[in-house]
C-alpha atoms as a printed R data frame, in Angstrom:
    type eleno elety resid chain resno       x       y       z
1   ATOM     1    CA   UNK     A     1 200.596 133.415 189.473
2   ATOM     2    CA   UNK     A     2 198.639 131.598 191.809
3   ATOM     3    CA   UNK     A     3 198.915 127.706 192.804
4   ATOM     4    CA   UNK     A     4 195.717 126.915 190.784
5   ATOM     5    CA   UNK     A     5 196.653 128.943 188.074
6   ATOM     6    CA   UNK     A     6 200.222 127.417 187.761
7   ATOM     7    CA   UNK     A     7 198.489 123.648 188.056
8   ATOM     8    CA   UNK     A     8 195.460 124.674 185.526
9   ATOM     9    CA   UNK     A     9 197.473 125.845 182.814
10  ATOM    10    CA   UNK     A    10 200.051 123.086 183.322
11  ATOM    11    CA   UNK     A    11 197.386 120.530 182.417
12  ATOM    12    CA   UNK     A    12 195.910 122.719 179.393
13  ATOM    13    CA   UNK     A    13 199.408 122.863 178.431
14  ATOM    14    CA   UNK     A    14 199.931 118.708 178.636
15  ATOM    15    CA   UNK     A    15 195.810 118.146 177.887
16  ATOM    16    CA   UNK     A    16 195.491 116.257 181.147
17  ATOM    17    CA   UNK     A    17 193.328 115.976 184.004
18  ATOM    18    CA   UNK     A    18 194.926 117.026 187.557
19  ATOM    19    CA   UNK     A    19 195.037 114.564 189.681
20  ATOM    20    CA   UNK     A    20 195.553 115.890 193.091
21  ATOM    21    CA   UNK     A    21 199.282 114.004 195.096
22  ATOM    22    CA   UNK     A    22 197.918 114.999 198.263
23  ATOM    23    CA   UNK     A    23 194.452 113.721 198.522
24  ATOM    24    CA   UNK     A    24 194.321 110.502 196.309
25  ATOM    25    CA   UNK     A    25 191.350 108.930 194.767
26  ATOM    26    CA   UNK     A    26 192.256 105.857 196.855
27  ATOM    27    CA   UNK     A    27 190.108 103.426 199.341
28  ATOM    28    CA   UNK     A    28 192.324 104.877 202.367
29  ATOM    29    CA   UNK     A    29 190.738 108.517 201.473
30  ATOM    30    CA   UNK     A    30 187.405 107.880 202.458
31  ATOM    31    CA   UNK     A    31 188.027 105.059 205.494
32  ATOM    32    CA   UNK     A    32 191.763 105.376 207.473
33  ATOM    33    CA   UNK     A    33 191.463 103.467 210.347
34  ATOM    34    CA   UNK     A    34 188.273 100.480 208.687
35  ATOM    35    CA   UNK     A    35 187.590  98.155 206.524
36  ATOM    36    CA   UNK     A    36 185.231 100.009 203.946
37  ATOM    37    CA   UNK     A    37 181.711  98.137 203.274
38  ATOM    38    CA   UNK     A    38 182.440  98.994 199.383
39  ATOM    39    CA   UNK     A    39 184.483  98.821 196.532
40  ATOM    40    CA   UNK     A    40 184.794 102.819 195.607
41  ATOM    41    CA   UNK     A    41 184.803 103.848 192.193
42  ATOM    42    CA   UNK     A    42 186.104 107.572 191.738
43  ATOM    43    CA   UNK     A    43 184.423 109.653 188.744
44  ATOM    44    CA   UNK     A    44 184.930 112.567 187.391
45  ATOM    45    CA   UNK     A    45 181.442 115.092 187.113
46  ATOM    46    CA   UNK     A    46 181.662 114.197 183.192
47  ATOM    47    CA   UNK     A    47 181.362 110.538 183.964
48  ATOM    48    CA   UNK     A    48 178.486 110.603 185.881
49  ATOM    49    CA   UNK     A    49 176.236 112.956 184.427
50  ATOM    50    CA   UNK     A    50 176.106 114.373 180.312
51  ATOM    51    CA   UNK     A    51 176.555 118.165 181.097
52  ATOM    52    CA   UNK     A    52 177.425 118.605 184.174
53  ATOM    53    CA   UNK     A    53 177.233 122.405 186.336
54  ATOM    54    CA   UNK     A    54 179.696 123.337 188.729
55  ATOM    55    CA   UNK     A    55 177.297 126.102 190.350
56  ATOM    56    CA   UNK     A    56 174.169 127.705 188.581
57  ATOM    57    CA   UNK     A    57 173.451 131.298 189.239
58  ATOM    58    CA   UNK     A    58 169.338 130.254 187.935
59  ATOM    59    CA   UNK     A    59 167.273 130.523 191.330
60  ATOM    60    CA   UNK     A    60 166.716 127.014 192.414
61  ATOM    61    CA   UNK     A    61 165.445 125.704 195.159
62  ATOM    62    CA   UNK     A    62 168.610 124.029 197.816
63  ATOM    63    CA   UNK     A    63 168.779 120.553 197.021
64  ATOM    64    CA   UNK     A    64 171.951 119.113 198.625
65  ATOM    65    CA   UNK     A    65 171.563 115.575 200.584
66  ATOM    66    CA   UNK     A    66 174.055 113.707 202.099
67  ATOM    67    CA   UNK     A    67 173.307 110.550 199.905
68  ATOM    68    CA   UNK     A    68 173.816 107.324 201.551
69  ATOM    69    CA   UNK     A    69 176.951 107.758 203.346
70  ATOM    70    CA   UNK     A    70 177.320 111.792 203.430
71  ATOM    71    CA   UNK     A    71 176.841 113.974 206.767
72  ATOM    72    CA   UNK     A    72 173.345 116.002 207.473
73  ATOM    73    CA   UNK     A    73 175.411 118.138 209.382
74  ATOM    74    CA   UNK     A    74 177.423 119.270 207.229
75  ATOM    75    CA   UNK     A    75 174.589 119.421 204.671
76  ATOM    76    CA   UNK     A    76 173.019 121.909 207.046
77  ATOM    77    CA   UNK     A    77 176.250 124.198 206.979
78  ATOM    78    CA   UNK     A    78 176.188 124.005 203.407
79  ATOM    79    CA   UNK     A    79 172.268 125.153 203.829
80  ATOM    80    CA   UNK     A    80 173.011 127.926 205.482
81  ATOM    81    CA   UNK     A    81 175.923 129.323 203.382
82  ATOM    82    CA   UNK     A    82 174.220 128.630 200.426
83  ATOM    83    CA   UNK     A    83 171.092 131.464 202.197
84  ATOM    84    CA   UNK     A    84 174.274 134.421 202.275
85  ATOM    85    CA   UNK     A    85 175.363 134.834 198.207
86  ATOM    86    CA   UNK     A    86 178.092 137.292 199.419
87  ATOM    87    CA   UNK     A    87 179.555 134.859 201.489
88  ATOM    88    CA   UNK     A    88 178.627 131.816 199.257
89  ATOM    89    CA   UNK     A    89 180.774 133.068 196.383
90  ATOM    90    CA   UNK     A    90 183.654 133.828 198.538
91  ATOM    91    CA   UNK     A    91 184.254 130.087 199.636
92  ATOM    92    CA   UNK     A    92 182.877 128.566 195.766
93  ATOM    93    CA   UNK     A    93 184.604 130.883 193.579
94  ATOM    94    CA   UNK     A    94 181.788 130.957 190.598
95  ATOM    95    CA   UNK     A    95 184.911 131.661 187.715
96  ATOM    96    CA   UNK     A    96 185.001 127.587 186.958
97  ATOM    97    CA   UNK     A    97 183.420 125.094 185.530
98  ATOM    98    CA   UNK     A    98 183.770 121.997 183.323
99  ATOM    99    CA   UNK     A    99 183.612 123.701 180.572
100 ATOM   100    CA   UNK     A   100 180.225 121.985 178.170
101 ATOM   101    CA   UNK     A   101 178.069 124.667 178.751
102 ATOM   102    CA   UNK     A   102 178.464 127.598 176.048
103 ATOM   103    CA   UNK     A   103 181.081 129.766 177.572
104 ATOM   104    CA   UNK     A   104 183.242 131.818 175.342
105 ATOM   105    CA   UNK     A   105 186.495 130.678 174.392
106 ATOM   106    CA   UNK     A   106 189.717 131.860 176.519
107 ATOM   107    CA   UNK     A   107 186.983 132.425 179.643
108 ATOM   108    CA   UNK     A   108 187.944 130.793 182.259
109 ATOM   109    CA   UNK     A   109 185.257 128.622 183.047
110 ATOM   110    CA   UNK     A   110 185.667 127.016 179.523
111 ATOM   111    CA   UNK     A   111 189.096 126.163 180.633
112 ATOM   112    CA   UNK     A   112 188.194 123.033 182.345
113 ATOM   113    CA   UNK     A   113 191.720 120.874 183.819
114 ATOM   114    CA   UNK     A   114 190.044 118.954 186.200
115 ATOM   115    CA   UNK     A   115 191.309 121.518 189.243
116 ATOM   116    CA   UNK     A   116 188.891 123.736 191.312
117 ATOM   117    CA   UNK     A   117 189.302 126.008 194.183
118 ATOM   118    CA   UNK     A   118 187.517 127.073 197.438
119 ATOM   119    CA   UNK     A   119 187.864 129.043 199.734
120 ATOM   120    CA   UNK     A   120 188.060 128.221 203.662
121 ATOM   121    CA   UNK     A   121 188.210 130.110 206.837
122 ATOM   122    CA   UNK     A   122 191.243 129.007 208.792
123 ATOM   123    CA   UNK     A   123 192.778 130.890 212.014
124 ATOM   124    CA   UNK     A   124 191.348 134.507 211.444
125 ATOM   125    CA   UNK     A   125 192.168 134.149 207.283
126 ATOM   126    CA   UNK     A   126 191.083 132.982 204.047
127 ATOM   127    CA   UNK     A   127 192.651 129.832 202.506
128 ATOM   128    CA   UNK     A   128 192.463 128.323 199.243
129 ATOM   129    CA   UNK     A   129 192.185 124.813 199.070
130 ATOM   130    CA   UNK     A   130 192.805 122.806 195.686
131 ATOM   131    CA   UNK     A   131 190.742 119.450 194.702
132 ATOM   132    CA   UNK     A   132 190.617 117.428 191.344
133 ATOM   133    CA   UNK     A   133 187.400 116.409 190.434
134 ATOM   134    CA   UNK     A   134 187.369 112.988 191.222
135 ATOM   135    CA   UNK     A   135 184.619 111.696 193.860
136 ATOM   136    CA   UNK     A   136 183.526 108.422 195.307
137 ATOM   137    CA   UNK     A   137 180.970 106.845 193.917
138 ATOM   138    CA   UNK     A   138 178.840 103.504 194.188
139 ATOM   139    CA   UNK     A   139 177.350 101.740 191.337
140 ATOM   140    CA   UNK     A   140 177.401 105.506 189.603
141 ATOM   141    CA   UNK     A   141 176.149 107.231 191.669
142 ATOM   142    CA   UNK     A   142 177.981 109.724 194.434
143 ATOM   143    CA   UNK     A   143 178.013 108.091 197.597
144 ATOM   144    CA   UNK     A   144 178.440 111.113 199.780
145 ATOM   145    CA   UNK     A   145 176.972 114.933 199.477
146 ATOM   146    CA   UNK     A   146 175.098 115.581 196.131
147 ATOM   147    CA   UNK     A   147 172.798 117.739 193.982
148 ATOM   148    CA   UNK     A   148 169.280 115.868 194.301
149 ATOM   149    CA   UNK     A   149 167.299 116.903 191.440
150 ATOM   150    CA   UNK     A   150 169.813 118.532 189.577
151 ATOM   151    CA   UNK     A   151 173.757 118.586 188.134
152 ATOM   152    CA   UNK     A   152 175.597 121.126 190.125
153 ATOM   153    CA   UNK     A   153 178.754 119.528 191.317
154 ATOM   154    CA   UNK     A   154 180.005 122.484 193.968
155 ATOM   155    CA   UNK     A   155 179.103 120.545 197.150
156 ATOM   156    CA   UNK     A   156 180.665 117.497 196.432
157 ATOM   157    CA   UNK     A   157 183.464 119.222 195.619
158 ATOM   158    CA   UNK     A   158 183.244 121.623 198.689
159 ATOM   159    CA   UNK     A   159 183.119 118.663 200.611
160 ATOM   160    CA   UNK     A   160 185.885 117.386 199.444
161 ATOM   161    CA   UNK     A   161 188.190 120.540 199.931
162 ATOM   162    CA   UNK     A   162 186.927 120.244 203.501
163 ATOM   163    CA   UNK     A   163 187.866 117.270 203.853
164 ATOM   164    CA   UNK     A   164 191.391 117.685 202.332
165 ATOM   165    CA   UNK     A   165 191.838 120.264 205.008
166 ATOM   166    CA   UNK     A   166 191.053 118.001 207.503
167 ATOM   167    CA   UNK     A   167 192.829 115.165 206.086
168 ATOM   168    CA   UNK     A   168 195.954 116.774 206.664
169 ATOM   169    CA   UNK     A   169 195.566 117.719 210.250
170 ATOM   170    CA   UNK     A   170 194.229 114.511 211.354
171 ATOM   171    CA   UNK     A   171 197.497 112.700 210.232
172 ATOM   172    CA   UNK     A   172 195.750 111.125 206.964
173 ATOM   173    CA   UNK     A   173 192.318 110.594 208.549
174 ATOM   174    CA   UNK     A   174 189.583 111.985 206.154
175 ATOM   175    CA   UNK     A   175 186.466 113.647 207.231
176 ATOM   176    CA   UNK     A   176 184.424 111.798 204.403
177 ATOM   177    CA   UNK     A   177 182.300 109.818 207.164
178 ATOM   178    CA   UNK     A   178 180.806 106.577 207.368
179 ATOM   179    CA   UNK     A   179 177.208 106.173 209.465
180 ATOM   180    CA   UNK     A   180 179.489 104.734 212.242
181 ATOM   181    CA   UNK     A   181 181.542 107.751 212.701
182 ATOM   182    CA   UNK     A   182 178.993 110.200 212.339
183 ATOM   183    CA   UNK     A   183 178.558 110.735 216.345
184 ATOM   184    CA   UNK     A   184 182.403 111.929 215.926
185 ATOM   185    CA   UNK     A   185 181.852 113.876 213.300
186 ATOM   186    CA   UNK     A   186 178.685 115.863 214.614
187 ATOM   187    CA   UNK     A   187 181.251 117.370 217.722
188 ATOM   188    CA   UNK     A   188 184.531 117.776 215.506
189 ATOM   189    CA   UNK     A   189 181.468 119.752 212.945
190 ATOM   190    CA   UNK     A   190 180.273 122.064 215.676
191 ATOM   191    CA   UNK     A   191 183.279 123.804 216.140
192 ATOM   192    CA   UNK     A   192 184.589 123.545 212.130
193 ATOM   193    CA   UNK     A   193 181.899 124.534 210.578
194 ATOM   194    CA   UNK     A   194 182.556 128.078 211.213
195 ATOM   195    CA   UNK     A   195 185.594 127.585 208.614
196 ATOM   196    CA   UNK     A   196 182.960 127.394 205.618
197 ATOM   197    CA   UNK     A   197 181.289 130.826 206.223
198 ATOM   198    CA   UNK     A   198 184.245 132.873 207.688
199 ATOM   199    CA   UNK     A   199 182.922 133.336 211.510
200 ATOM   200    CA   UNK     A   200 183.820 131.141 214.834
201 ATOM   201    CA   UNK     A   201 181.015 129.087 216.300
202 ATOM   202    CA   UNK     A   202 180.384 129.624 219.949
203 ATOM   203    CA   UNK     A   203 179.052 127.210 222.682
204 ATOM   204    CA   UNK     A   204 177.527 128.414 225.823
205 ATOM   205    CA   UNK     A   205 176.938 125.830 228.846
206 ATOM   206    CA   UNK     A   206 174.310 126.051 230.746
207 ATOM   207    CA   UNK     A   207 174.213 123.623 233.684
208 ATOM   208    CA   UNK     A   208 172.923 125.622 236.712
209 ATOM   209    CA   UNK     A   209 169.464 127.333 237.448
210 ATOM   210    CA   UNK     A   210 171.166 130.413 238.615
211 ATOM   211    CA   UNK     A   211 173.150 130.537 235.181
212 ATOM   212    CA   UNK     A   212 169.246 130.501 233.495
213 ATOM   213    CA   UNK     A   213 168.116 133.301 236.305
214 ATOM   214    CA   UNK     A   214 170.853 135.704 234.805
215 ATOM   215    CA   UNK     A   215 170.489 135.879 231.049
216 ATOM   216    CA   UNK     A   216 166.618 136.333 232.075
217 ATOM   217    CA   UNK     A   217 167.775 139.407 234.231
């Protein structure tokens, strides 16, 4: 039995919502070393919207933003994964969801414990990384990456298991930026990203003439 399996049927089992010990719905989540400019409020999908989707297999047009405080580049990652369905469904496992929208009984998308999964590239493997489903938010509304015109919660929550995974190497600091630390973010992203579609990125220097004269040869 996996680790998510263990935790979701723990919580069926009690009838609670998981709330996740290692990445707390606190201030000190989203800002580690400043003061933050507001007074979070985390929400679960189901408080913020009536029926909420984790992913919808309908063709739709992508519609992530970063919202107010979110990341374009990471939005653009997301962009790009989203264009590859084979590799999209390996990192947002489609078998979950918050269980309001007519699945059978006993499926496990109807099963909803307030744990989902993902799926991350990390030295030459495939990790899974657990979140609960509870996400900053600012007078109701997310503050970071989000679903513009429609419900579908999977890249908040992918953002959040990427930032878990960072949280933990950067000794508690979490990647869930503010404007001011975007600049930091943008060169720490460049050579992450490649974590969310399973590939290395690769950068290539180019400071010399003759260095131009030989990829033209």
């Amino acid at each position: 039995m996996s680790e998510y399996e263990r935790i979701k049927r723990s919580c069926l089992k009690r009838g609670e919502l998981w709330e996740d010990p290692e990445f707390p719905a606190t201030q000190a989540s989203v800002f580690y070393h400043q003061t933050p400019p507001f007074q979070f409020q985390w929400k679960r999908p189901k408080e913020l919207c009536n029926r909420p989707i984790f992913v919808s297999d309908a063709p739709a047009q992508f519609d992530v933003i970063p919202g107010k405080m979110g990341d374009k580049w990471l939005v653009s990652c997301l962009g790009v994964l989203h264009l590859s369905k084979g590799l999209f469904y390996r990192v947002v496992p489609a078998d979950q969801d918050f269980g309001n929208n007519g699945e059978p009984p006993g499926s496990p998308s109807a099963e909803y414990a307030g744990v989902f999964r993902f799926r991350l590239w990390w030295c030459g493997a495939w990790v899974e990384v657990l979140v609960d489903d509870r996400l900053p938010a600012v007078h109701g509304r997310l503050a970071f990456v989000q679903s513009r015109h429609s419900d579908q919660f999977w890249p908040a929550l992918l953002e959040k298991a990427y930032a878990k995974s960072m949280y933990a190497q950067k000794e508690g600091a979490s990647v869930l930026l503010t404007r001011e630390r975007s600049a930091r973010y943008a060169r720490f992203c460049s050579g992450r990203c490649g974590r969310l579609p399973g590939g290395c990125t690769q950068g290539a220097a180019m400071h010399r003439r003759a260095d131009l004269t030989a990829i033209d040869r």
